[in-house]
Each structure stands twice: as C-alpha cells, then as structure tokens.
CSV table of C-alpha atoms and ligand atoms in Angstrom, one decimal:
chain,number,residue,atom,x,y,z
A,1171,MET,CA,85.2,95.5,100.3
A,1172,THR,CA,86.6,98.9,99.5
A,1173,LYS,CA,89.2,99.0,96.9
A,1174,ILE,CA,92.7,99.7,98.3
A,1175,ARG,CA,93.9,103.1,97.1
A,1176,THR,CA,97.3,104.5,98.0
A,1177,ARG,CA,99.1,107.7,96.9
A,1178,TYR,CA,102.5,108.9,96.6
A,1179,ALA,CA,102.4,112.7,97.3
A,1180,PRO,CA,105.8,114.3,96.7
A,1181,SER,CA,106.5,118.0,96.9
A,1182,PRO,CA,108.4,119.0,93.8
A,1183,THR,CA,111.4,120.4,95.7
A,1184,GLY,CA,114.3,118.6,94.0
A,1185,LYS,CA,115.8,115.2,93.7
A,1186,MET,CA,114.0,112.1,95.0
A,1187,HIS,CA,115.3,111.4,98.4
A,1188,VAL,CA,115.8,107.8,99.3
A,1189,GLY,CA,113.2,108.1,102.1
A,1190,ASN,CA,110.6,109.4,99.6
A,1191,LEU,CA,111.3,106.6,97.3
A,1192,ARG,CA,110.8,104.1,100.1
A,1193,SER,CA,107.4,105.7,100.9
A,1194,ALA,CA,106.5,105.5,97.2
A,1195,LEU,CA,107.6,101.9,97.0
A,1196,TYR,CA,105.6,100.8,100.0
A,1197,GLU,CA,102.5,102.7,98.8
A,1198,PHE,CA,102.9,101.0,95.5
A,1199,LEU,CA,103.4,97.6,97.1
A,1200,ILE,CA,100.4,97.9,99.4
A,1201,ALA,CA,98.2,98.8,96.5
A,1202,LYS,CA,99.5,96.2,94.1
A,1203,HIS,CA,99.5,93.5,96.7
A,1204,ALA,CA,95.7,94.0,97.0
A,1205,ASP,CA,95.0,94.7,93.3
A,1206,GLY,CA,94.4,98.3,94.2
A,1207,ASP,CA,95.3,101.6,92.7
A,1208,PHE,CA,98.5,103.6,93.2
A,1209,MET,CA,98.1,107.3,92.6
A,1210,LEU,CA,100.5,110.2,92.1
A,1211,ARG,CA,99.6,113.5,93.6
A,1212,ILE,CA,101.9,116.5,93.3
A,1213,GLU,CA,101.9,118.7,96.4
A,1214,ASP,CA,103.0,122.1,95.3
A,1215,THR,CA,101.3,124.3,97.7
A,1216,ASP,CA,104.5,125.6,99.2
A,1217,GLN,CA,105.4,127.9,96.3
A,1218,GLU,CA,108.6,129.1,98.0
A,1219,ARG,CA,110.0,125.6,98.0
A,1220,PHE,CA,109.0,124.8,94.4
A,1221,VAL,CA,112.0,123.8,92.2
A,1222,GLU,CA,111.7,124.0,88.4
A,1223,GLY,CA,112.1,120.6,86.8
A,1224,ALA,CA,111.4,118.7,90.0
A,1225,THR,CA,108.1,117.3,88.7
A,1226,GLU,CA,110.0,115.8,85.8
A,1227,ILE,CA,112.4,114.1,88.2
A,1228,ILE,CA,109.5,112.6,90.0
A,1229,TYR,CA,108.1,111.1,86.8
A,1230,SER,CA,111.4,109.8,85.6
A,1231,THR,CA,112.3,108.3,89.0
A,1232,LEU,CA,109.0,106.4,89.3
A,1233,GLU,CA,109.4,105.2,85.8
A,1234,LYS,CA,113.0,104.0,86.2
A,1235,ALA,CA,112.1,102.4,89.5
A,1236,GLY,CA,109.2,100.6,87.9
A,1237,LEU,CA,106.6,102.1,90.2
A,1238,GLN,CA,104.0,103.0,87.6
A,1239,HIS,CA,101.1,104.9,88.9
A,1240,ASP,CA,97.6,104.1,87.8
A,1241,GLU,CA,96.4,107.7,88.2
A,1242,GLY,CA,98.1,111.0,88.3
A,1243,PRO,CA,98.5,114.4,86.5
A,1244,ASP,CA,99.3,112.5,83.3
A,1245,LYS,CA,96.7,109.7,83.8
A,1246,ASP,CA,93.2,110.8,84.7
A,1247,GLY,CA,91.4,108.3,86.9
A,1248,GLY,CA,88.4,110.4,87.7
A,1249,PHE,CA,89.8,111.9,90.9
A,1250,GLY,CA,91.7,114.9,89.4
A,1251,PRO,CA,93.1,117.4,89.3
A,1252,TYR,CA,96.2,115.6,90.7
A,1253,VAL,CA,98.3,118.7,91.3
A,1254,GLN,CA,97.4,120.7,94.4
A,1255,SER,CA,97.8,124.1,92.8
A,1256,GLU,CA,95.3,123.1,90.2
A,1257,ARG,CA,93.0,121.6,92.9
A,1258,MET,CA,93.2,125.0,94.7
A,1259,LYS,CA,91.8,126.7,91.6
A,1260,THR,CA,88.7,124.6,91.8
A,1261,GLY,CA,88.0,126.1,95.2
A,1262,ILE,CA,87.9,122.8,96.9
A,1263,TYR,CA,90.1,123.7,99.9
A,1264,LEU,CA,88.3,127.0,100.6
A,1265,LYS,CA,85.0,125.2,100.4
A,1266,TYR,CA,86.0,122.6,103.0
A,1267,ALA,CA,87.6,125.2,105.2
A,1268,LYS,CA,84.4,127.2,105.2
A,1269,GLU,CA,82.5,124.1,106.1
A,1270,LEU,CA,84.7,123.8,109.2
A,1271,ILE,CA,84.1,127.5,110.0
A,1272,ASP,CA,80.4,126.8,109.9
A,1273,LYS,CA,80.9,123.9,112.3
A,1274,GLY,CA,82.9,126.1,114.7
A,1275,GLU,CA,86.0,123.9,113.9
A,1276,ALA,CA,87.9,126.7,112.2
A,1277,TYR,CA,88.0,130.5,112.1
A,1278,TYR,CA,89.4,133.4,110.2
A,1279,CYS,CA,92.4,135.0,111.6
A,1280,PHE,CA,93.5,138.6,110.6
A,1281,CYS,CA,96.4,139.0,113.0
A,1282,ASP,CA,99.3,140.8,111.3
A,1283,LYS,CA,103.0,139.8,111.5
A,1284,GLU,CA,103.7,142.2,114.4
A,1285,ARG,CA,101.1,140.8,116.6
A,1286,LEU,CA,102.1,137.2,115.8
A,1287,ALA,CA,105.7,138.1,116.5
A,1288,SER,CA,104.8,139.2,119.9
A,1289,LEU,CA,103.2,135.9,120.8
A,1290,LYS,CA,104.9,133.5,123.0
A,1291,THR,CA,106.8,130.6,121.4
A,1292,GLU,CA,107.6,127.1,122.5
A,1293,ILE,CA,110.4,124.7,121.5
A,1294,VAL,CA,108.8,121.6,120.0
A,1295,GLU,CA,111.2,118.9,118.7
A,1296,GLY,CA,114.0,121.4,118.4
A,1297,LYS,CA,112.0,123.9,116.5
A,1298,GLU,CA,110.6,127.2,117.7
A,1299,ILE,CA,106.9,127.1,117.4
A,1300,MET,CA,104.5,129.9,117.9
A,1301,ILE,CA,101.4,129.1,119.8
A,1302,TYR,CA,98.5,131.1,118.6
A,1303,ASP,CA,96.4,132.5,121.4
A,1304,LYS,CA,93.0,132.2,119.6
A,1305,HIS,CA,92.7,136.0,119.6
A,1306,CYS,CA,90.6,136.1,116.4
A,1307,LEU,CA,88.3,133.3,117.6
A,1308,SER,CA,86.5,136.0,119.6
A,1309,LEU,CA,85.7,138.2,116.6
A,1310,SER,CA,82.0,138.5,115.9
A,1311,LYS,CA,80.5,137.4,112.7
A,1312,GLU,CA,80.0,141.1,111.7
A,1313,GLU,CA,83.6,142.0,112.4
A,1314,VAL,CA,84.8,139.1,110.3
A,1315,GLU,CA,82.4,140.1,107.5
A,1316,LYS,CA,83.7,143.7,107.7
A,1317,ASN,CA,87.3,142.7,107.6
A,1318,LEU,CA,86.7,140.4,104.6
A,1319,ALA,CA,84.8,143.1,102.8
A,1320,ALA,CA,87.7,145.5,103.4
A,1321,GLY,CA,90.0,143.0,101.8
A,1322,MET,CA,92.1,142.5,104.9
A,1323,PRO,CA,94.6,139.6,104.5
A,1324,TYR,CA,93.6,136.6,106.5
A,1325,VAL,CA,94.4,132.9,107.2
A,1326,ILE,CA,92.0,130.2,108.3
A,1327,ARG,CA,93.0,128.3,111.4
A,1328,GLN,CA,91.8,125.1,112.9
A,1329,ASN,CA,90.0,125.6,116.2
A,1330,ASN,CA,91.3,122.9,118.5
A,1331,PRO,CA,89.9,122.4,122.0
A,1332,THR,CA,92.0,123.3,124.9
A,1333,GLU,CA,90.7,120.4,127.0
A,1334,GLY,CA,90.4,116.7,126.6
A,1335,THR,CA,92.5,114.4,124.5
A,1336,THR,CA,92.8,113.2,120.9
A,1337,THR,CA,93.8,109.7,120.0
A,1338,PHE,CA,95.4,108.8,116.7
A,1339,HIS,CA,96.2,105.4,115.4
A,1340,ASP,CA,99.2,104.3,113.4
A,1341,GLU,CA,99.7,100.7,112.2
A,1342,LEU,CA,103.3,100.6,113.5
A,1343,TYR,CA,103.2,103.0,116.5
A,1344,GLY,CA,99.8,102.0,117.8
A,1345,ASP,CA,97.6,104.4,119.6
A,1346,ILE,CA,99.0,107.9,120.3
A,1347,THR,CA,97.1,110.0,122.7
A,1348,VAL,CA,97.8,113.7,123.1
A,1349,ASN,CA,96.3,116.4,125.3
A,1350,ASN,CA,94.3,118.8,123.1
A,1351,SER,CA,96.0,121.7,124.9
A,1352,GLU,CA,99.2,120.7,123.0
A,1353,LEU,CA,97.5,121.1,119.6
A,1354,ASP,CA,98.1,124.5,118.2
A,1355,ASP,CA,95.5,126.2,116.0
A,1356,MET,CA,97.4,125.4,112.8
A,1357,ILE,CA,96.8,127.3,109.6
A,1358,LEU,CA,94.6,125.5,107.1
A,1359,ILE,CA,94.4,128.2,104.4
A,1360,LYS,CA,97.4,130.6,104.0
A,1361,SER,CA,97.2,134.3,103.2
A,1362,ASP,CA,98.1,133.6,99.6
A,1363,GLY,CA,95.0,131.4,99.3
A,1364,TYR,CA,96.9,128.2,99.2
A,1365,PRO,CA,96.1,125.4,101.6
A,1366,THR,CA,98.8,124.2,104.0
A,1367,TYR,CA,100.1,120.7,103.6
A,1368,ASN,CA,98.3,120.0,106.9
A,1369,PHE,CA,94.9,120.8,105.5
A,1370,ALA,CA,95.4,119.7,101.9
A,1371,ASN,CA,96.6,116.2,102.8
A,1372,VAL,CA,93.4,115.5,104.7
A,1373,VAL,CA,91.0,117.0,102.1
A,1374,ASP,CA,92.8,115.3,99.3
A,1375,ASP,CA,93.2,111.9,100.9
A,1376,HIS,CA,89.6,111.8,101.7
A,1377,THR,CA,88.2,113.2,98.4
A,1378,MET,CA,90.6,110.9,96.4
A,1379,ASN,CA,89.3,107.9,98.3
A,1380,ILE,CA,92.8,107.0,99.8
A,1381,THR,CA,92.7,104.0,102.1
A,1382,HIS,CA,96.3,103.8,103.2
A,1383,VAL,CA,98.9,106.6,103.8
A,1384,VAL,CA,102.6,105.8,104.1
A,1385,ARG,CA,104.9,108.6,105.0
A,1386,GLY,CA,108.0,109.6,107.0
A,1387,ASN,CA,107.5,109.7,110.8
A,1388,GLU,CA,108.2,113.4,110.8
A,1389,TYR,CA,104.5,113.7,110.2
A,1390,LEU,CA,103.6,111.6,113.3
A,1391,SER,CA,103.4,114.5,115.7
A,1392,SER,CA,101.0,116.5,113.5
A,1393,SER,CA,98.8,113.5,112.9
A,1394,PRO,CA,96.4,114.0,115.9
A,1395,LYS,CA,95.5,117.4,114.4
A,1396,TYR,CA,94.6,115.6,111.1
A,1397,THR,CA,92.5,113.2,113.1
A,1398,ARG,CA,90.6,116.2,114.5
A,1399,LEU,CA,90.0,117.4,111.0
A,1400,TYR,CA,88.7,114.0,109.9
A,1401,GLU,CA,86.4,113.9,113.0
A,1402,ALA,CA,85.2,117.4,112.4
A,1403,PHE,CA,84.2,116.4,108.9
A,1404,GLY,CA,82.9,113.1,109.9
A,1405,TRP,CA,85.2,111.3,107.5
A,1406,GLN,CA,86.8,107.9,107.9
A,1407,VAL,CA,90.5,108.2,108.8
A,1408,PRO,CA,92.8,106.2,106.4
A,1409,VAL,CA,95.2,103.5,107.7
A,1410,TYR,CA,98.4,105.3,108.6
A,1411,VAL,CA,101.9,103.8,108.4
A,1412,HIS,CA,104.6,106.2,109.5
A,1413,LEU,CA,108.0,105.0,108.5
A,1414,PRO,CA,111.1,105.2,110.7
A,1415,LEU,CA,114.1,107.3,109.7
A,1416,ILE,CA,116.7,106.1,107.4
A,1417,THR,CA,120.3,106.8,108.6
A,1418,ASP,CA,123.7,106.3,107.2
A,1419,GLU,CA,126.2,103.8,108.5
A,1420,ASN,CA,127.2,106.2,111.3
A,1421,HIS,CA,123.5,106.7,112.3
A,1422,LYS,CA,123.5,110.2,110.8
A,1423,LYS,CA,121.1,111.7,108.3
A,1424,LEU,CA,121.7,110.6,104.8
A,1425,SER,CA,123.8,113.1,102.9
A,1426,LYS,CA,124.7,113.9,99.4
A,1427,ARG,CA,128.4,113.5,100.4
A,1428,SER,CA,128.1,109.9,101.4
A,1429,GLY,CA,126.3,109.3,98.1
A,1430,HIS,CA,123.1,107.7,99.3
A,1431,SER,CA,120.7,110.6,99.7
A,1432,SER,CA,118.8,110.4,96.5
A,1433,PHE,CA,117.8,108.0,93.7
A,1434,GLU,CA,119.7,110.2,91.2
A,1435,ASP,CA,122.9,110.0,93.3
A,1436,LEU,CA,122.7,106.3,93.3
A,1437,MET,CA,122.0,106.1,89.5
A,1438,GLU,CA,125.1,108.3,88.9
A,1439,GLN,CA,127.2,105.9,90.9
A,1440,GLY,CA,126.1,103.1,88.5
A,1441,PHE,CA,123.6,101.2,90.6
A,1442,LEU,CA,120.7,99.4,88.8
A,1443,PRO,CA,117.2,100.7,89.5
A,1444,GLU,CA,116.0,97.2,90.3
A,1445,ALA,CA,118.8,96.6,92.8
A,1446,VAL,CA,118.1,100.0,94.5
A,1447,VAL,CA,114.4,99.2,94.7
A,1448,ASN,CA,115.1,95.8,96.1
A,1449,TYR,CA,117.5,97.2,98.7
A,1450,ILE,CA,115.1,100.1,99.7
A,1451,ALA,CA,112.3,97.6,100.2
A,1452,LEU,CA,114.4,96.0,102.9
A,1453,LEU,CA,115.1,99.3,104.7
A,1454,GLY,CA,112.6,98.7,107.4
A,1455,TRP,CA,110.7,95.8,106.0
A,1456,SER,CA,111.6,92.1,106.1
A,1457,PRO,CA,110.0,89.0,104.8
A,1458,GLU,CA,109.2,86.0,107.0
A,1459,ASP,CA,112.3,84.1,105.9
A,1460,ASN,CA,115.8,85.6,105.5
A,1461,ARG,CA,115.5,86.1,101.7
A,1462,GLU,CA,117.0,89.2,100.3
A,1463,ILE,CA,116.8,89.2,96.6
A,1464,PHE,CA,113.3,90.2,95.3
A,1465,SER,CA,112.1,91.3,92.0
A,1466,LEU,CA,109.4,93.9,92.0
A,1467,GLU,CA,106.8,91.2,91.2
A,1468,GLU,CA,108.0,89.1,94.1
A,1469,LEU,CA,107.9,92.1,96.4
A,1470,ILE,CA,104.3,92.7,95.4
A,1471,LYS,CA,103.5,89.2,96.3
A,1472,GLU,CA,105.3,89.1,99.6
A,1473,PHE,CA,104.9,92.6,101.0
A,1474,ASP,CA,103.0,93.0,104.2
A,1475,TYR,CA,103.2,96.5,105.8
A,1476,ARG,CA,102.5,94.9,109.2
A,1477,ARG,CA,106.1,93.5,109.0
A,1478,ILE,CA,107.7,96.9,108.9
A,1479,SER,CA,110.0,97.6,111.8
A,1480,LYS,CA,109.8,100.7,113.9
A,1481,SER,CA,113.6,101.0,114.5
A,1482,PRO,CA,115.6,103.3,112.3
A,1483,ALA,CA,116.9,101.7,109.1
A,1484,VAL,CA,120.6,101.9,108.3
A,1485,PHE,CA,121.5,102.4,104.7
A,1486,ASP,CA,124.5,100.2,104.2
A,1487,MET,CA,126.4,101.1,101.0
A,1488,VAL,CA,128.4,97.9,101.2
A,1489,LYS,CA,125.3,95.8,101.3
A,1490,LEU,CA,123.7,97.7,98.4
A,1491,ARG,CA,126.9,97.2,96.3
A,1492,TRP,CA,126.8,93.5,97.1
A,1493,MET,CA,123.1,93.3,96.0
A,1494,ASN,CA,123.8,95.2,92.8
A,1495,GLY,CA,126.6,92.7,92.1
A,1496,GLU,CA,124.1,89.9,92.5
A,1497,TYR,CA,121.8,91.5,89.9
A,1498,LEU,CA,124.7,91.9,87.5
A,1499,LYS,CA,125.6,88.3,87.9
A,1500,ALA,CA,122.0,87.2,87.2
A,1501,MET,CA,121.6,89.5,84.2
A,1502,ASP,CA,121.5,88.2,80.6
A,1503,MET,CA,124.5,89.0,78.5
A,1504,ASP,CA,122.2,90.6,76.0
A,1505,ARG,CA,121.2,93.2,78.6
A,1506,PHE,CA,124.6,93.4,80.4
A,1507,PHE,CA,126.8,94.1,77.4
A,1508,PRO,CA,125.1,97.3,76.1
A,1509,MET,CA,125.2,98.6,79.6
A,1510,ALA,CA,128.8,97.6,80.3
A,1511,GLU,CA,130.0,98.7,76.8
A,1512,PRO,CA,130.4,102.4,77.5
A,1513,PHE,CA,132.5,101.7,80.6
A,1514,LEU,CA,134.6,99.2,78.7
A,1515,ARG,CA,135.1,101.5,75.9
A,1516,GLU,CA,136.1,104.3,78.1
A,1517,ALA,CA,138.7,102.1,79.9
A,1518,LEU,CA,140.1,100.4,76.8
A,1519,GLY,CA,139.2,102.4,73.7
A,1520,ASP,CA,139.0,100.4,70.4
A,1521,GLY,CA,140.9,97.4,69.4
A,1522,PHE,CA,139.7,94.9,72.0
A,1523,ASP,CA,137.0,92.2,71.9
A,1524,LEU,CA,134.8,94.1,74.4
A,1525,GLU,CA,132.1,91.4,74.4
A,1526,LYS,CA,134.6,88.8,75.6
A,1527,ILE,CA,136.0,91.1,78.2
A,1528,ALA,CA,132.4,91.9,79.4
A,1529,ALA,CA,131.8,88.2,80.0
A,1530,MET,CA,134.9,88.1,82.1
A,1531,VAL,CA,134.0,90.9,84.4
A,1532,LYS,CA,130.3,90.3,84.7
A,1533,THR,CA,130.6,88.1,87.8
A,1534,ARG,CA,133.4,90.2,89.4
A,1535,ILE,CA,132.0,93.7,89.6
A,1536,GLU,CA,129.4,95.2,91.9
A,1537,VAL,CA,128.7,98.3,89.9
A,1538,PHE,CA,129.6,99.2,86.3
A,1539,PRO,CA,132.2,101.8,87.3
A,1540,ASP,CA,134.2,98.9,88.9
A,1541,ILE,CA,134.9,97.8,85.3
A,1542,ALA,CA,137.8,100.2,84.8
A,1543,GLY,CA,139.8,98.8,87.7
A,1544,GLN,CA,139.2,95.3,86.5
A,1545,VAL,CA,140.3,95.7,82.9
A,1546,ASP,CA,142.8,98.5,82.8
A,1547,PHE,CA,145.8,96.1,82.5
A,1548,PHE,CA,144.6,95.0,79.0
A,1549,LYS,CA,145.4,98.4,77.7
A,1550,GLU,CA,148.8,98.8,79.3
A,1551,LEU,CA,150.8,96.5,81.5
A,1552,PRO,CA,150.9,98.2,84.9
A,1553,SER,CA,154.2,98.6,86.6
A,1554,TYR,CA,154.2,95.7,89.2
A,1555,ASP,CA,156.3,94.5,92.0
A,1556,VAL,CA,158.5,91.5,91.1
A,1557,GLU,CA,157.6,90.0,94.5
A,1558,MET,CA,154.2,89.1,93.0
A,1559,TYR,CA,155.8,86.1,91.4
A,1560,THR,CA,156.3,84.6,94.8
A,1561,HIS,CA,153.2,82.7,95.8
A,1562,LYS,CA,153.2,80.3,98.7
A,1563,LYS,CA,150.2,78.2,97.7
A,1564,MET,CA,151.3,77.9,94.1
A,1565,LYS,CA,154.8,77.1,95.3
A,1566,THR,CA,156.3,79.7,93.1
A,1567,ASP,CA,159.1,82.1,93.7
A,1568,LYS,CA,161.2,84.4,91.5
A,1569,ALA,CA,163.7,81.8,90.5
A,1570,SER,CA,161.0,79.2,89.5
A,1571,SER,CA,159.1,81.9,87.6
A,1572,LEU,CA,162.1,82.9,85.7
A,1573,GLU,CA,162.8,79.3,84.7
A,1574,VAL,CA,159.1,78.7,83.6
A,1575,LEU,CA,158.8,81.9,81.6
A,1576,THR,CA,162.2,81.4,79.9
A,1577,GLU,CA,161.3,77.8,79.0
A,1578,LEU,CA,157.9,78.8,77.7
A,1579,LEU,CA,159.0,81.7,75.6
A,1580,PRO,CA,160.2,79.7,72.6
A,1581,LEU,CA,157.1,77.6,72.7
A,1582,LEU,CA,154.8,80.6,72.7
A,1583,GLU,CA,156.9,82.3,70.0
A,1584,ALA,CA,156.5,79.2,67.8
A,1585,GLN,CA,152.7,79.0,68.4
A,1586,GLU,CA,150.4,80.6,65.8
A,1587,ASP,CA,147.0,79.9,67.3
A,1588,TYR,CA,146.5,82.3,70.1
A,1589,SER,CA,143.0,81.1,71.1
A,1590,ASN,CA,142.4,80.4,74.7
A,1591,ASP,CA,142.0,76.6,74.1
A,1592,ALA,CA,145.2,76.3,72.0
A,1593,LEU,CA,147.2,78.3,74.5
A,1594,TYR,CA,145.8,76.3,77.4
A,1595,GLN,CA,146.9,73.0,75.7
A,1596,THR,CA,150.4,74.4,75.2
A,1597,LEU,CA,150.7,75.3,78.9
A,1598,LEU,CA,149.2,72.0,80.0
A,1599,SER,CA,151.6,69.9,78.0
A,1600,TYR,CA,154.4,71.9,79.5
A,1601,VAL,CA,153.0,71.3,83.0
A,1602,GLU,CA,152.8,67.6,82.3
A,1603,LYS,CA,156.4,67.4,80.9
A,1604,LYS,CA,157.6,69.3,83.9
A,1605,GLY,CA,155.6,67.1,86.3
A,1606,CYS,CA,154.5,70.1,88.3
A,1607,LYS,CA,151.2,71.5,89.5
A,1608,ASN,CA,149.2,73.8,87.1
A,1609,GLY,CA,149.6,76.9,89.3
A,1610,TYR,CA,153.3,76.6,89.2
A,1611,VAL,CA,153.1,77.6,85.6
A,1612,MET,CA,149.9,79.5,85.4
A,1613,TRP,CA,150.8,81.9,88.2
A,1614,PRO,CA,153.9,83.3,86.7
A,1615,VAL,CA,152.4,83.5,83.2
A,1616,ARG,CA,149.3,85.3,84.4
A,1617,THR,CA,151.5,87.7,86.5
A,1618,ALA,CA,153.6,88.5,83.5
A,1619,VAL,CA,150.7,89.1,81.1
A,1620,SER,CA,148.6,91.1,83.6
A,1621,GLY,CA,150.9,92.6,86.2
A,1622,LYS,CA,148.1,92.1,88.6
A,1623,GLN,CA,147.4,89.9,91.6
A,1624,MET,CA,143.8,89.6,90.7
A,1625,THR,CA,142.4,89.4,87.2
A,1626,PRO,CA,139.0,88.7,85.8
A,1627,ALA,CA,140.3,85.7,83.9
A,1628,GLY,CA,143.1,83.2,83.7
A,1629,ALA,CA,146.4,83.5,81.9
A,1630,THR,CA,145.4,82.0,78.6
A,1631,GLU,CA,142.1,83.9,78.3
A,1632,ILE,CA,144.1,87.1,78.9
A,1633,MET,CA,146.6,86.2,76.3
A,1634,GLU,CA,143.8,85.5,73.8
A,1635,ILE,CA,142.6,89.0,74.2
A,1636,LEU,CA,146.1,90.5,74.1
A,1637,GLY,CA,147.1,88.6,71.0
A,1638,LYS,CA,150.5,87.1,70.3
A,1639,GLU,CA,152.7,90.2,69.9
A,1640,GLU,CA,151.5,91.9,73.1
A,1641,SER,CA,151.6,88.6,75.1
A,1642,LEU,CA,155.1,87.9,74.1
A,1643,LYS,CA,156.2,91.4,74.8
A,1644,ARG,CA,154.8,91.1,78.4
A,1645,ILE,CA,156.4,87.8,79.0
A,1646,CYS,CA,159.8,89.2,77.9
A,1647,THR,CA,159.3,92.1,80.3
A,1648,GLY,CA,158.6,89.6,83.0
A,1649,ILE,CA,161.8,87.7,82.2
A,1650,GLU,CA,163.8,90.9,82.2
A,1651,LYS,CA,162.4,92.0,85.6
A,1652,LEU,CA,163.2,88.6,87.1
A,1653,GLN,CA,166.6,88.5,85.6
A,1654,LYS,CA,167.4,91.8,87.2
A,1655,GLU,CA,166.5,90.3,90.6
A,1656,SER,CA,168.5,87.1,90.3
B,735,LIG,N1,104.3,116.3,100.3
B,735,LIG,C1,104.7,115.6,101.4
B,735,LIG,C2,106.2,115.3,101.3
B,735,LIG,O1,106.8,115.3,100.3
B,735,LIG,C3,104.0,114.3,101.5
B,735,LIG,C4,103.8,113.7,102.8
B,735,LIG,C5,102.7,112.7,102.7
B,735,LIG,O2,102.9,111.7,102.1
B,735,LIG,O3,101.6,112.9,103.2
B,735,LIG,O4,106.9,115.1,102.3
C-alpha cells in the first residue's frame, strides 16, 4: 500500500486564517491517522502578495497548534526544496511545462497587455474573467522560436479542448463534470518565470508523492483544469477533499472585527491552542457519537475525512468560549497558575495570595482575560446596591442582614485566626445559635465583603484572602449602608 502523504501548502501572505488552520489540521489528521507523513510546502509564487514575516507566522502557528510537520523547508525529507520559489530555480516547472508543450497540451503565448485587454470577458462567480482566444496556439514552431530568440516576453498556457467534457472527483462533492468549452487556457508559467498556483500545485503534489489534498472549496471550480493536467502527464490524481466555507454566526465571512478570523486573533483573546484546535476540528467534521472534547491524540485516532459535512460551518464564539473553559477546568494547577498569574497580577498587583485566588477562578472562567472581572473586588470593594442584601431564596432582606452583620461584628473583631476553616466555624456556630439556615448568614456576609452578586468563592474564603482588617472594614461599610436605609 502506498504511504499516505499530505501537505499543508500555505501562501505566506499574513496571519493564519482559521480556514487555513482547518485545512492544515485535517491534512495532519489524515496523515497521522494512517501513520503517514505530513508535509509543509511554502507557496510563494505570487511575489506581489508575499508578506515579510508571514513564513515565521506559519511555523509558529503550526508549532503552537501541535501540528508538527514531518517534512518542510526546515526538515528535509528527500522531496525538497519545499519552497516554491526555490523549486522554480531548479527549473522543475519550466521542464514540465515544456513537456506539455511537446504533447500539444500547452503553448507559448506572446500576446501583449493591449491585445489581452481587447479580449472579451465573462463573469464567473462574481469575478470578471478574460477568456483567452487561443490566438498564439496557431503560431508556427518557427515563429515561436523567433520570438523566444528575440527575447519577447511570454507566458505558457494550458491548451484545453473546446469540445467534450472533463470529470473531476472530490471525496465530499462526488463527481463534477464540466464542458471543456468552459475551461479557459489558464496560464501555467507567468511572464516573470514563476509558475502559477494552478500549475505548481499539480507539479508539486505529484513530484512530492502527495496522496491526499485538503483545501478550501474556492479551488473546486479550477479543479477540472488540474485533472486535465494530471491526465496530460499521465499522473495519478490525488484524493481531493474540498472543505466548505466557515462563516460567522451571521453567516457572513469571518472577519478580524468579530475576532475569529485568524489563529493569532484567537490567541490574543486568550484562547488555548488546544481548545482552538479541538474546536476547529469540529468545524465541518463530527465523530460518530456526540462527543466534543478531543485531544489531538484522540482526534488522530477518530478522524475520518469521509465524515466531513458539505454544509457551511458556523464559527460560534460562544461555543469556543465554553470549550476553552472546559480545557481550563481540566488543566493541572501546575500549568494553570503560571498562565493565569500575569492576568491575576495585572488585576490585583502584589499583596495577595495569587495561587489561592487562581484556584478559586479556575472553574469559573472561560478565557484568561475573564479573570479581571472575577477578582477585581479583592483589590477594592466595588460600590454596590444595598438591594443586593435582599435574596428571596436565602430569605434575607435589608433588616435581617443588618441584624446579622451587627451581631457578627464583635465576634469577628475578637477572632484572631482568619483562616477559612476558623472563620467558617465561627459563622456556623452563629447559625446554630440563631437557628437559621446557612444562607441567611452567609449571604449578607459575602455581599458585605465582596460587593458582588457572584463571586468565585464563599464568604469565609474571601475573608481569608482579604485578611482581618480589610474584612472588618467591609463589614462595617455594609452595616453603615444598611443603617442608612433603615
Ligand atoms: N497556497 C494555497 C493557499 O494558501 C494552497 C491551496 C492548496 O492547499 O492547494 O490557499
């Protein structure tokens, strides 16, 4: 059996878009599921779109996402060079283009800009496309030689038939048959000598022994032309998996503004790489059961590209946040604390037991930046509405709270041990003496020491962090507030 070989073939044009990361992930999973090789190829033939530093982003994103390639520009596996501009210098694309010319499947074209501009255009998928009229196909061999010798600029075009049909197969979309008359004579080699993506992807996938190609479905309409190239060369066509579009919650294109367009954007918002990878795996693919949390190892085991759905995948930020929260909950404290610490420090500064506070918030946040909103009350008592003391379920109101806090104050003043356990005992014995429910006492105390409806911990845990002086100060503030109301 042939070894499964997949490739991620990004163009270094900027940040790594979520759609690209999904292609990379699926390619990685297909290869690893079958003990195959996952290769990285840099497609930099469009020099105008090249962005400085973009290749570094590709490396760092793959590394952070855990999608380690077996071969690539930095890891020779015998199929290099792995960067198309370097491949070009070896003459590989021109060699194969000439082979097609010899077979009558391609031809030199010397038409200048003016002539091309005068040709008729067609609107294909919203874009204005020029249909080349095969003018240069009729040049004699001698004319071509003469033009080349004179150094006339040229491109090499594919020579597609004007009759008959071409059928292309995609694993998800099935057989797609098009009339050859619809296939324009696309450029294979540009006037700057670089191959187009259209040509290079075929030559490279074949010469690099690629068995499975995963990419966005924007390439679907060009694929019959690639099939014709494979057929012209007599090469075996790889398995194609074209992925449906990823949209935002409003079924619009993912945008920077909504925060989910690139891996970097998501990292900046504090998502964990493994949660993002897990979430992206589910953008179009689903396992046989309803399971949602998968480590990369588990994805490798479970992934089957035949279970990818054709319908557009919706990127749901709420769901990703939930998933990230699940990863935080499951994380060891040893890993969680160093990651949470900068956020805690920024919110609280020095003087707090950050490790203890980290343990409190761990199960309550979805992303690290949520920390500030959870812990800000430790630093300073927020101004709160006195109505918060009224809680139906706890059967508390302003009067009962005033009574509880006033009665507790001397006990808490007398107490020296401000550990959670000791404080809890004090409150419990007060509850017992009063013959009331816990909440009747805990609610007003927690309200007084936090000024918040929701806190990451109970009253006495908060008091332990605050210490005696600050706790008493806050309880006195509560008493004053309540007195004003009565
Ligand atoms: N360089 C192309 C892109 O970044 C790759 C498409 C493919 O995977 O064939 O969109």
